[in-house]
Amino acid sequence: MPIPDLAESFVGAVNKVTLGATKEQGGTRTSTITVGGAKNVVYAGSPGDAGEKPVIAMDVLDVKPEDWPDILAEPYGDVLDNPAQWAKKCIDEFGADLICLKFEGIHPDTQDKDAEHAENVTKQILEAVGVPLILWGCGNNEKDNLVMPKVSEAAKGENCLVGTVEEDNYKALTAIALADGHHLITAAPLDINIAKQVNILTSDMGFPLEKIVTFQSTGALGYGIEYAYSIQERQRLAALSGDKMMAMPMICDVGFEAWRAKEAKTVDAPEWGAAQDRGPIWEATTAVCLLQAGADIIRMRHPRAVKAVKNFINQIWK
Amino acid sequence: MILIGERINGMFSDVKQAIADKDKKVIQDLATKQTELGASYLDVNVGTAAADQQGTIQWLVEAIQEVCSTPICLDSQKPDVIEAGLKVLNADNGGMLNSTPLNKKNDDEILDKFIEMANQAGPKVNIIALTMDKNGVPQDIDTRVAIAAEIVQKAMEKNFDIQRLFIDPIILPVKVPNAQIQPGNILAAVDQIKYLSDPTPHMTMGLSNLSQGASERSLINRTFLAMAMAHGMDSAIVDVLDKKLMNVVATAEMLMNKQLYSDSYLKAYKAS
């Protein structure tokens, strides 16, 4: 009697997604980035099943951050009010794989900046760095629908990753991303069923499933990470079981979430350990945890956390 | 759910006519249409449409392979017809040999022959074996399970991967006198056959046979399909052109947590 092979075998795989367009591809990027392709859960299966290495996108804001703790702002020195130099520093000094340009300043509750501002910042960053870009709206639907189409157009042909689209607000950005040749981030509020629905809705508009990256919402260590973890894991398992509507690579917003935690940003708490270490540790731990649930792109902020997570990625995805 | 499209069968008048006229287009349209609508395999059965069963099954297989790469389920109880089909089958796409009983009065080795043919055809070619032996189709639960056990044992002896084995507990028309007990017997047999080995063999059935001659055919088919799926039936030979039936498959899979729910889950199921 033969010994049955009990190794888990999956029929599906995570889609491979390539961001950025070089000169030959109609853009101006000097390099592209490919993520996805996993054919098993993280750590399991043969090395060939692991897919592409996850990547780190460092956040650059369109305006000077007003509420960043000193420990987070300090490594950036004087570039925080200059997005182009900020982006360059992330690539040249901190080893970021790509840049996530987050339009914090267009939100009506912050500086309510206009589309022209957003277009300008986009162009400056495209000029300053050669890596692919993620272009991420402010989260206010009305304002994003006004500004993000202009941003998309300003980066036309660069094959950026733009977002986010949601169940009740997906048409405007999906249409423009399709027209401008970008990839798209579909977002859901820690709800796997809604996540699938958004993918179906965008795909109904003719947007290719192969050009979508999903954002399930992120919770930091101690602040709901278990929800983010289990949903990402569920998405990976759905992808592996052949669910084409859930076979996208995933992105997490670790930097923002980790630095909201009081454990990361409170300086005056010596009983919690050295303040200069706590924040980076909080961010790195959150990132490493979510990488194990299958995240493909991680948005991060502190260079020391980036360094630690890169080290982890390089050891696991050899 | 592994769905085997039933339409390319000489018992259907359009297929019979196409075979008589050597009209490839009718067959090819059925092949692409069934594939689009979710068939994982295409059943190909010459039936009584032609005297030359071997030549006809080859013609059908070749016609289908010209337009799609959906794996083909060669359907005949005659090993020489299956063998003829295998000669032209592109086994790299996968395939299915449908079907063999455990044994026959005049052929004690028929299961062995099917296993041998499948093994020679390659690792992607599966077998459907009927819970039937030289005494015919059993009516009760226990005999069905006992025959299934012998089939599983034979497959193991022959080093045939159990995951390539599909067991068909044979569903009979519910309209036949005294046959109403059979659907329940099938479900009970499926419950037990699942425990014969680990990994378990797949379970399949020729669903449309259940409603043979009945009114409300589609309703009977889809109701029993949902019941059987809940008992672990993971495959069926069905009319994939029956939209309501396909919606039941999608919904049952969702309710069994095999597909993620979303408001448009029917659409999502069709797309994948």
Coordinates of C-alpha atoms in Angstrom, one line a residue:
Chain A
M1 CA 0.0 0.0 0.0
P2 CA 1.5 3.4 -1.0
I3 CA 2.0 6.0 1.7
P4 CA -0.4 8.8 0.8
D5 CA 1.0 12.3 0.2
L6 CA -0.6 14.4 2.8
A7 CA 1.1 17.7 1.9
E8 CA -1.4 20.4 1.4
S9 CA -1.6 21.2 -2.2
F10 CA -3.3 24.3 -3.4
V11 CA -4.9 25.0 -6.8
G12 CA -4.5 28.7 -6.8
A13 CA -1.8 31.3 -6.3
V14 CA -1.5 35.0 -5.5
N15 CA -1.4 37.2 -8.6
K16 CA 1.9 38.6 -9.6
V17 CA 1.8 42.4 -9.9
T18 CA 4.5 44.6 -11.4
L19 CA 4.4 48.3 -10.6
G20 CA 6.2 51.1 -12.4
A21 CA 6.9 51.7 -16.0
T22 CA 10.4 52.2 -17.5
K23 CA 11.2 54.3 -20.5
E24 CA 10.7 51.3 -22.8
Q25 CA 7.3 50.8 -21.2
G26 CA 6.1 54.3 -21.7
G27 CA 7.0 55.7 -18.3
T28 CA 10.0 57.3 -16.7
R29 CA 10.8 54.9 -13.8
T30 CA 14.3 53.5 -13.6
S31 CA 13.2 50.3 -12.1
T32 CA 10.0 48.2 -11.5
I33 CA 8.8 46.2 -8.6
T34 CA 7.1 42.8 -8.7
V35 CA 5.2 41.4 -5.8
G36 CA 2.9 38.4 -5.3
G37 CA 3.1 35.0 -6.8
A38 CA 2.9 32.9 -3.6
K39 CA 1.6 29.4 -4.0
N40 CA 1.4 28.5 -0.3
V41 CA 1.0 30.2 3.1
V42 CA 4.1 31.9 4.4
Y43 CA 6.8 29.4 5.7
A44 CA 5.0 26.4 4.1
G45 CA 5.8 24.5 1.0
S46 CA 8.9 24.5 -1.1
P47 CA 11.0 27.7 -1.6
G48 CA 9.6 28.0 -5.0
D49 CA 6.1 28.5 -3.5
A50 CA 7.1 31.6 -1.6
G51 CA 6.6 34.0 -4.5
E52 CA 8.2 37.4 -4.7
K53 CA 9.8 39.1 -1.8
P54 CA 7.5 41.4 0.1
V55 CA 8.5 45.1 -0.3
I56 CA 8.6 48.2 1.8
A57 CA 7.0 51.4 0.7
M58 CA 8.1 54.3 2.8
D59 CA 5.5 57.1 3.4
V60 CA 6.0 60.6 2.1
L61 CA 3.3 63.1 2.9
D62 CA 2.4 65.9 0.6
V63 CA 2.6 68.4 3.5
K64 CA 4.9 68.7 6.5
P65 CA 3.5 66.2 9.1
E66 CA 2.2 68.1 12.1
D67 CA 1.7 65.4 14.6
W68 CA 4.7 63.1 14.2
P69 CA 6.5 62.3 17.4
D70 CA 10.1 63.7 17.6
I71 CA 11.5 60.2 17.6
L72 CA 9.9 59.5 14.3
A73 CA 10.6 62.9 12.7
E74 CA 14.2 63.1 13.9
P75 CA 15.9 60.8 11.4
Y76 CA 14.4 62.8 8.5
G77 CA 16.2 66.0 9.6
D78 CA 15.0 69.0 7.6
V79 CA 13.4 67.2 4.6
L80 CA 9.9 66.8 6.0
D81 CA 8.6 70.0 4.4
N82 CA 10.1 69.0 1.0
P83 CA 8.4 65.9 -0.4
A84 CA 10.9 65.4 -3.2
Q85 CA 13.9 65.4 -0.9
W86 CA 12.0 63.4 1.6
A87 CA 11.4 60.7 -1.0
K88 CA 15.0 60.8 -2.2
K89 CA 16.2 60.3 1.4
C90 CA 13.9 57.3 1.8
I91 CA 15.4 55.6 -1.3
D92 CA 19.0 56.7 -1.0
E93 CA 19.6 56.5 2.7
F94 CA 16.9 54.3 4.2
G95 CA 16.6 51.6 1.6
A96 CA 12.9 51.9 0.7
D97 CA 11.8 49.7 -2.2
L98 CA 9.2 52.2 -3.3
I99 CA 7.5 55.4 -2.2
C100 CA 3.9 55.8 -1.0
L101 CA 2.8 59.4 -1.5
K102 CA 0.0 60.0 1.0
F103 CA -2.1 63.1 0.3
E104 CA -2.6 64.1 3.9
G105 CA -2.8 67.8 3.1
I106 CA -5.8 67.7 0.8
H107 CA -8.2 66.6 3.5
P108 CA -10.7 69.3 4.4
D109 CA -9.9 68.8 8.1
T110 CA -6.2 69.4 7.6
Q111 CA -5.0 71.9 5.1
D112 CA -7.6 71.4 2.4
K113 CA -5.0 71.8 -0.4
D114 CA -6.2 71.7 -4.0
A115 CA -5.7 69.4 -6.9
E116 CA -2.9 71.6 -8.4
H117 CA -0.9 71.2 -5.2
A118 CA -1.3 67.4 -5.4
E119 CA -0.3 67.3 -9.1
N120 CA 2.8 69.4 -8.4
V121 CA 3.9 67.2 -5.5
T122 CA 3.3 64.1 -7.6
K123 CA 5.4 65.5 -10.5
Q124 CA 8.2 66.5 -8.1
I125 CA 8.5 63.1 -6.6
L126 CA 8.4 61.4 -10.0
E127 CA 11.3 63.5 -10.9
A128 CA 13.2 63.0 -7.7
V129 CA 13.2 59.2 -7.5
G130 CA 13.1 56.4 -10.1
V131 CA 11.2 53.8 -8.1
P132 CA 7.5 53.1 -8.7
L133 CA 5.0 55.2 -6.7
I134 CA 1.9 54.5 -4.6
L135 CA -0.5 57.4 -4.7
W136 CA -2.9 57.3 -1.7
G137 CA -5.8 59.7 -1.2
C138 CA -6.7 61.4 2.0
G139 CA -9.7 59.2 2.9
N140 CA -12.4 61.9 2.4
N141 CA -14.4 60.5 -0.5
E142 CA -15.6 63.8 -1.9
K143 CA -12.2 65.4 -1.9
D144 CA -10.4 62.3 -3.2
N145 CA -12.9 62.1 -6.1
L146 CA -12.0 65.7 -6.9
V147 CA -8.2 65.4 -6.5
M148 CA -7.1 61.9 -7.2
P149 CA -8.2 61.8 -10.8
K150 CA -5.9 64.8 -11.4
V151 CA -3.1 63.0 -9.5
S152 CA -3.6 59.9 -11.6
E153 CA -3.4 61.9 -14.8
A154 CA -0.2 63.7 -13.6
A155 CA 1.4 60.2 -13.3
K156 CA -0.2 58.8 -16.5
G157 CA 1.8 56.0 -18.0
E158 CA 4.0 55.5 -14.9
N159 CA 2.0 52.4 -13.8
C160 CA 1.5 53.6 -10.2
L161 CA -0.6 51.9 -7.6
V162 CA -3.4 54.3 -6.8
G163 CA -6.1 54.2 -4.1
T164 CA -8.2 53.6 -2.4
V165 CA -11.5 52.6 -3.8
E166 CA -14.3 51.3 -1.5
E167 CA -17.7 49.6 -1.8
D168 CA -19.6 52.9 -1.8
N169 CA -17.0 54.9 -3.7
Y170 CA -15.2 53.2 -6.5
K171 CA -16.4 54.5 -9.8
A172 CA -14.4 57.7 -10.3
L173 CA -11.0 56.4 -9.4
T174 CA -11.4 53.0 -11.0
A175 CA -12.3 54.7 -14.3
I176 CA -9.4 57.1 -14.2
A177 CA -6.9 54.5 -13.1
L178 CA -8.0 52.3 -16.0
A179 CA -7.6 55.2 -18.4
D180 CA -4.2 56.2 -17.1
G181 CA -2.8 52.7 -17.0
H182 CA -2.4 52.4 -13.2
H183 CA -2.9 49.6 -10.7
L184 CA -5.6 50.0 -8.1
I185 CA -6.0 49.5 -4.4
T186 CA -9.4 48.2 -3.3
A187 CA -10.1 48.8 0.4
A188 CA -12.4 47.3 3.0
P189 CA -12.9 48.0 6.7
L190 CA -11.7 44.7 8.1
D191 CA -14.5 42.8 6.4
I192 CA -13.5 40.0 4.0
N193 CA -17.0 39.9 2.4
I194 CA -16.9 43.6 1.5
A195 CA -13.4 43.2 0.3
K196 CA -14.5 40.6 -2.2
Q197 CA -17.5 42.7 -3.2
V198 CA -15.3 45.7 -4.0
N199 CA -13.1 43.5 -6.2
I200 CA -16.2 42.3 -8.1
L201 CA -17.5 45.8 -8.5
T202 CA -14.3 47.2 -9.9
S203 CA -13.9 44.2 -12.1
D204 CA -17.5 44.8 -13.4
M205 CA -16.3 48.1 -14.6
G206 CA -13.7 46.4 -16.7
F207 CA -10.8 46.9 -14.4
P208 CA -8.5 43.8 -14.7
L209 CA -8.4 41.7 -11.5
E210 CA -4.7 41.2 -12.2
K211 CA -4.0 44.9 -11.6
I212 CA -5.6 45.1 -8.2
V213 CA -3.9 45.2 -4.8
T214 CA -6.1 44.8 -1.7
F215 CA -6.1 46.8 1.5
Q216 CA -8.0 45.1 4.3
S217 CA -7.3 47.9 6.8
T218 CA -4.5 47.5 9.3
G219 CA -4.4 47.3 13.1
A220 CA -1.2 47.8 15.0
L221 CA 0.2 45.5 17.6
G222 CA -2.1 45.8 20.6
Y223 CA -4.7 47.7 18.5
G224 CA -6.5 45.0 16.5
I225 CA -3.7 43.4 14.8
E226 CA -5.4 40.0 15.2
Y227 CA -8.3 41.2 13.0
A228 CA -6.0 42.4 10.3
Y229 CA -3.9 39.2 10.6
S230 CA -6.8 36.8 10.4
I231 CA -8.4 38.6 7.4
Q232 CA -5.2 38.7 5.5
E233 CA -4.6 35.1 6.2
R234 CA -8.2 34.3 5.1
Q235 CA -7.6 36.2 1.9
R236 CA -4.4 34.2 1.2
L237 CA -6.2 31.0 1.8
A238 CA -9.0 32.1 -0.6
A239 CA -6.4 32.9 -3.2
L240 CA -4.8 29.6 -2.8
S241 CA -8.1 27.8 -3.0
G242 CA -8.6 29.3 -6.5
D243 CA -10.9 32.3 -5.7
K244 CA -10.0 34.6 -8.5
M245 CA -11.8 37.5 -6.8
M246 CA -9.4 37.3 -3.8
A247 CA -6.1 36.4 -5.5
M248 CA -4.6 39.8 -5.2
P249 CA -1.4 40.8 -3.4
M250 CA -2.1 42.7 -0.2
I251 CA -0.8 46.1 1.2
C252 CA -0.8 47.1 4.9
D253 CA -0.5 50.6 6.4
V254 CA 1.9 49.8 9.3
G255 CA 3.7 53.1 9.8
F256 CA 0.7 55.2 10.4
E257 CA -1.0 52.6 12.6
A258 CA 2.0 51.7 14.7
W259 CA 2.8 55.3 15.5
R260 CA -0.7 56.0 16.7
A261 CA 0.0 53.5 19.6
K262 CA 0.8 55.2 22.9
E263 CA 3.4 52.6 23.5
A264 CA 5.2 53.8 20.4
K265 CA 5.0 57.6 20.9
T266 CA 4.9 58.2 24.6
V267 CA 8.3 59.6 25.7
D268 CA 7.7 60.0 29.4
A269 CA 7.3 56.3 30.4
P270 CA 10.6 54.9 31.4
E271 CA 9.0 51.8 32.9
W272 CA 8.2 50.8 29.2
G273 CA 11.8 50.9 28.2
A274 CA 13.9 53.4 26.2
A275 CA 11.6 55.7 24.2
Q276 CA 13.9 55.9 21.2
D277 CA 13.6 52.1 20.7
R278 CA 10.0 51.5 21.6
G279 CA 8.4 53.2 18.5
P280 CA 10.7 51.4 15.9
I281 CA 10.2 48.1 17.7
W282 CA 6.4 48.6 17.7
E283 CA 6.4 49.4 14.0
A284 CA 8.8 46.5 13.1
T285 CA 6.9 44.0 15.2
T286 CA 3.6 44.9 13.6
A287 CA 5.1 44.6 10.1
V288 CA 6.8 41.3 10.7
C289 CA 3.6 39.9 12.2
L290 CA 1.5 41.0 9.1
L291 CA 4.2 39.7 6.7
Q292 CA 3.5 36.2 8.1
A293 CA -0.2 36.6 7.3
G294 CA 0.8 37.1 3.7
A295 CA 1.2 40.9 3.2
D296 CA 3.1 41.8 0.0
I297 CA 3.6 45.6 0.4
I298 CA 4.2 47.3 3.8
R299 CA 3.9 51.0 4.2
M300 CA 6.4 52.1 6.9
R301 CA 7.8 55.2 8.5
H302 CA 10.8 54.8 10.8
P303 CA 14.1 54.0 9.1
R304 CA 15.3 51.7 12.0
A305 CA 12.0 49.7 11.7
V306 CA 12.5 49.5 7.9
K307 CA 16.0 48.2 8.4
A308 CA 14.9 45.5 10.8
V309 CA 12.0 44.4 8.6
K310 CA 14.2 44.3 5.5
N311 CA 16.5 42.1 7.4
F312 CA 13.7 39.8 8.3
I313 CA 12.4 39.7 4.7
N314 CA 15.8 38.9 3.4
Q315 CA 16.2 36.0 5.7
I316 CA 12.8 34.4 5.1
W317 CA 12.5 35.0 1.4
K318 CA 15.9 33.8 0.3
Chain B
M1 CA -17.5 21.3 -6.9
I2 CA -16.1 19.4 -9.8
L3 CA -18.8 19.6 -12.5
I4 CA -18.8 17.4 -15.5
G5 CA -20.9 18.8 -18.4
E6 CA -23.3 16.1 -19.6
R7 CA -24.4 17.5 -22.9
I8 CA -22.1 15.8 -25.4
N9 CA -24.0 12.6 -25.3
G10 CA -25.5 10.7 -28.3
M11 CA -28.7 10.4 -26.4
F12 CA -29.4 14.1 -27.0
S13 CA -31.0 14.5 -30.4
D14 CA -28.9 17.5 -31.5
V15 CA -25.7 15.5 -30.7
K16 CA -27.0 12.4 -32.4
Q17 CA -27.8 14.4 -35.5
A18 CA -24.4 16.1 -35.4
I19 CA -22.7 12.7 -35.3
A20 CA -24.8 11.5 -38.2
D21 CA -24.0 14.6 -40.2
K22 CA -20.4 14.8 -39.1
D23 CA -21.2 18.4 -38.1
K24 CA -18.3 19.4 -35.8
K25 CA -19.7 22.9 -35.1
V26 CA -22.6 21.6 -33.0
I27 CA -20.2 19.6 -30.8
Q28 CA -17.7 22.5 -30.6
D29 CA -20.4 25.0 -29.6
L30 CA -21.6 22.7 -26.8
A31 CA -18.0 22.3 -25.7
T32 CA -17.2 26.0 -25.5
K33 CA -20.6 26.8 -24.0
Q34 CA -20.3 24.3 -21.2
T35 CA -16.8 25.4 -20.5
E36 CA -17.9 29.0 -20.2
L37 CA -20.7 28.1 -17.9
G38 CA -18.5 26.3 -15.5
A39 CA -17.8 22.7 -16.6
S40 CA -14.5 21.4 -15.2
Y41 CA -14.8 18.3 -17.5
L42 CA -16.8 17.6 -20.6
D43 CA -18.5 14.2 -20.7
V44 CA -18.3 12.6 -24.1
N45 CA -20.6 9.6 -24.7
V46 CA -21.4 8.2 -28.2
G47 CA -24.5 6.4 -26.8
T48 CA -26.5 4.7 -29.5
A49 CA -25.8 7.5 -32.0
A50 CA -23.4 5.5 -34.1
A51 CA -22.5 1.9 -34.7
D52 CA -18.8 2.7 -34.9
Q53 CA -18.4 3.8 -31.3
Q54 CA -14.6 3.8 -31.4
G55 CA -14.3 6.0 -34.5
T56 CA -17.1 8.3 -33.2
I57 CA -15.6 8.9 -29.8
Q58 CA -12.3 9.8 -31.5
W59 CA -14.1 12.2 -33.8
L60 CA -15.9 13.8 -30.9
V61 CA -12.7 14.2 -28.8
E62 CA -10.7 15.6 -31.7
A63 CA -13.5 18.1 -32.6
I64 CA -13.6 19.3 -29.0
Q65 CA -9.9 19.6 -28.6
E66 CA -9.8 21.9 -31.6
V67 CA -11.7 24.6 -29.7
C68 CA -11.0 24.2 -26.0
S69 CA -8.6 22.6 -23.6
T70 CA -11.2 21.6 -21.0
P71 CA -10.4 18.0 -19.9
I72 CA -12.6 15.4 -21.4
C73 CA -14.5 12.6 -19.6
L74 CA -14.6 9.6 -21.9
D75 CA -17.9 8.0 -21.1
S76 CA -18.4 4.3 -22.0
Q77 CA -18.5 1.1 -20.2
K78 CA -16.6 -0.6 -23.0
P79 CA -12.8 -0.6 -22.4
D80 CA -12.1 -0.7 -26.1
V81 CA -14.1 2.5 -26.7
I82 CA -12.3 4.2 -23.8
E83 CA -9.0 3.0 -25.2
A84 CA -9.9 4.4 -28.7
G85 CA -10.7 7.7 -27.0
L86 CA -7.5 7.8 -25.1
K87 CA -5.5 7.4 -28.3
V88 CA -6.5 10.9 -29.4
L89 CA -7.0 12.5 -26.0
N90 CA -4.6 15.2 -25.0
A91 CA -4.0 13.8 -21.5
D92 CA -1.8 16.8 -20.5
N93 CA -5.1 18.7 -20.0
G94 CA -6.3 16.0 -17.7
G95 CA -9.1 13.6 -18.3
M96 CA -11.6 11.1 -16.8
L97 CA -12.5 7.6 -17.6
N98 CA -16.2 7.1 -17.0
S99 CA -17.1 4.5 -15.9
T100 CA -16.3 1.0 -14.6
P101 CA -18.1 -1.3 -12.2
L102 CA -16.1 -3.3 -9.7
N103 CA -16.6 -6.3 -12.0
K104 CA -18.9 -7.7 -14.6
K105 CA -20.3 -11.2 -15.2
N106 CA -18.4 -11.4 -18.5
D107 CA -15.4 -9.3 -17.4
D108 CA -14.0 -9.9 -13.9
E109 CA -11.1 -7.6 -14.6
I110 CA -12.8 -4.5 -15.9
L111 CA -11.7 -2.3 -13.0
D112 CA -8.1 -3.5 -13.5
K113 CA -8.3 -2.5 -17.1
F114 CA -9.6 1.0 -16.4
I115 CA -6.9 1.5 -13.7
E116 CA -4.2 0.3 -16.2
M117 CA -5.5 2.6 -18.9
A118 CA -5.6 5.6 -16.6
N119 CA -2.1 4.9 -15.4
Q120 CA -0.8 4.6 -18.9
A121 CA -2.6 7.8 -19.9
G122 CA -0.7 9.9 -17.3
P123 CA -1.1 11.4 -13.8
K124 CA -3.9 13.7 -14.7
V125 CA -6.3 11.1 -15.8
N126 CA -8.9 10.0 -13.3
I127 CA -11.4 7.2 -13.1
I128 CA -15.1 7.1 -12.2
A129 CA -16.0 3.7 -10.6
L130 CA -19.6 2.7 -10.0
T131 CA -20.8 1.0 -6.9
M132 CA -22.0 -1.9 -9.1
D133 CA -20.7 -5.4 -9.6
K134 CA -21.6 -8.6 -11.5
N135 CA -24.9 -8.8 -9.6
G136 CA -26.0 -5.4 -10.9
V137 CA -26.9 -2.2 -9.2
P138 CA -27.4 -2.6 -5.5
Q139 CA -30.5 -1.1 -4.0
D140 CA -29.4 -0.9 -0.4
I141 CA -26.8 1.2 1.5
D142 CA -24.5 -1.6 2.7
T143 CA -23.9 -3.2 -0.6
R144 CA -23.0 0.1 -2.1
V145 CA -20.5 0.8 0.6
A146 CA -19.1 -2.8 0.4
I147 CA -18.5 -2.4 -3.3
A148 CA -16.9 1.0 -2.8
A149 CA -14.6 -0.5 -0.2
E150 CA -13.5 -3.2 -2.7
I151 CA -12.9 -0.5 -5.4
V152 CA -10.8 1.6 -3.0
Q153 CA -8.9 -1.5 -2.0
K154 CA -8.2 -2.5 -5.6
A155 CA -7.0 1.1 -6.3
M156 CA -4.6 0.9 -3.4
E157 CA -3.3 -2.5 -4.4
K158 CA -2.6 -1.1 -7.9
N159 CA -0.9 2.0 -6.5
F160 CA -3.6 4.2 -8.0
D161 CA -3.8 7.5 -6.2
I162 CA -7.1 7.6 -4.3
Q163 CA -7.4 11.3 -5.2
R164 CA -7.7 10.3 -8.8
L165 CA -10.6 8.0 -8.0
F166 CA -14.3 9.1 -8.3
I167 CA -16.9 6.8 -6.8
D168 CA -20.4 7.0 -8.3
P169 CA -23.1 5.4 -6.0
I170 CA -25.5 5.4 -9.0
I171 CA -28.6 7.4 -8.7
L172 CA -31.8 5.9 -10.1
P173 CA -34.9 7.7 -11.5
V174 CA -37.0 8.7 -8.5
K175 CA -40.1 8.1 -10.7
V176 CA -39.5 4.4 -11.0
P177 CA -41.9 2.4 -8.7
N178 CA -40.4 1.8 -5.2
A179 CA -37.3 3.9 -6.0
Q180 CA -38.1 6.8 -3.7
I181 CA -36.0 5.2 -1.0
Q182 CA -32.9 5.4 -3.2
P183 CA -31.9 9.1 -2.8
G184 CA -31.8 8.7 0.9
N185 CA -29.8 5.5 0.5
I186 CA -27.3 7.3 -1.7
L187 CA -26.8 10.0 0.9
A188 CA -26.3 7.4 3.6
A189 CA -23.8 5.5 1.4
V190 CA -21.9 8.8 0.7
D191 CA -21.6 9.4 4.4
Q192 CA -20.0 6.0 4.9
I193 CA -17.8 5.9 1.8
K194 CA -16.1 9.1 3.0
Y195 CA -14.5 7.1 5.8
L196 CA -13.1 4.3 3.7
S197 CA -9.7 6.0 3.3
D198 CA -7.7 9.1 4.0
P199 CA -7.5 10.9 1.7
T200 CA -11.0 10.0 0.6
P201 CA -12.0 9.2 -3.0
H202 CA -14.1 11.9 -4.7
M203 CA -17.8 11.3 -5.0
T204 CA -19.8 11.9 -8.1
M205 CA -23.1 11.0 -9.7
G206 CA -25.0 11.3 -13.0
L207 CA -27.5 13.8 -11.5
S208 CA -30.0 14.1 -14.4
N209 CA -30.8 10.3 -14.1
L210 CA -32.7 11.1 -10.9
S211 CA -35.4 13.1 -12.6
Q212 CA -35.7 10.9 -15.7
G213 CA -39.3 11.0 -16.9
A214 CA -40.4 13.3 -14.1
S215 CA -42.0 16.7 -14.3
E216 CA -40.1 19.4 -12.5
R217 CA -36.8 17.9 -13.6
S218 CA -34.6 20.9 -12.9
L219 CA -36.2 21.4 -9.4
I220 CA -35.6 17.8 -8.5
N221 CA -32.1 17.8 -9.8
R222 CA -31.0 21.0 -8.0
T223 CA -32.7 20.1 -4.7
F224 CA -30.9 16.7 -4.6
L225 CA -27.6 18.3 -5.7
A226 CA -27.7 20.6 -2.7
M227 CA -28.6 17.7 -0.4
A228 CA -25.8 15.5 -1.8
M229 CA -23.2 18.4 -1.5
A230 CA -24.1 18.7 2.2
H231 CA -23.2 15.0 2.5
G232 CA -19.9 15.4 0.9
M233 CA -20.6 14.8 -2.8
D234 CA -17.9 16.9 -4.4
S235 CA -18.6 16.2 -8.1
A236 CA -21.5 15.6 -10.4
I237 CA -22.3 15.0 -14.0
V238 CA -24.8 17.7 -14.7
D239 CA -26.4 20.1 -17.2
V240 CA -24.3 23.1 -16.7
L241 CA -26.6 25.0 -19.0
D242 CA -29.2 24.9 -16.3
K243 CA -28.7 28.3 -14.7
K244 CA -30.8 27.6 -11.6
L245 CA -28.8 24.5 -11.0
M246 CA -25.6 26.4 -11.2
N247 CA -26.8 29.0 -8.8
V248 CA -27.6 26.2 -6.3
V249 CA -24.0 25.0 -6.7
A250 CA -22.6 28.4 -6.0
T251 CA -24.9 29.0 -3.1
A252 CA -24.3 25.6 -1.5
E253 CA -20.6 26.1 -1.8
M254 CA -20.9 29.5 -0.1
L255 CA -23.1 28.1 2.7
M256 CA -20.6 25.4 3.2
N257 CA -17.9 28.1 3.6
K258 CA -16.0 26.9 0.5
Q259 CA -16.5 30.2 -1.2
L260 CA -16.2 33.6 0.5
Y261 CA -19.5 35.4 0.8
S262 CA -19.9 38.7 -1.0
D263 CA -23.2 40.4 -2.2
S264 CA -22.3 39.4 -5.7
Y265 CA -21.2 35.9 -4.9
L266 CA -23.1 34.3 -7.8
K267 CA -21.2 36.5 -10.2
A268 CA -17.9 35.7 -8.4
Y269 CA -18.6 32.0 -8.7
K270 CA -19.1 32.2 -12.4
A271 CA -15.9 34.2 -12.8
S272 CA -13.9 31.6 -11.1

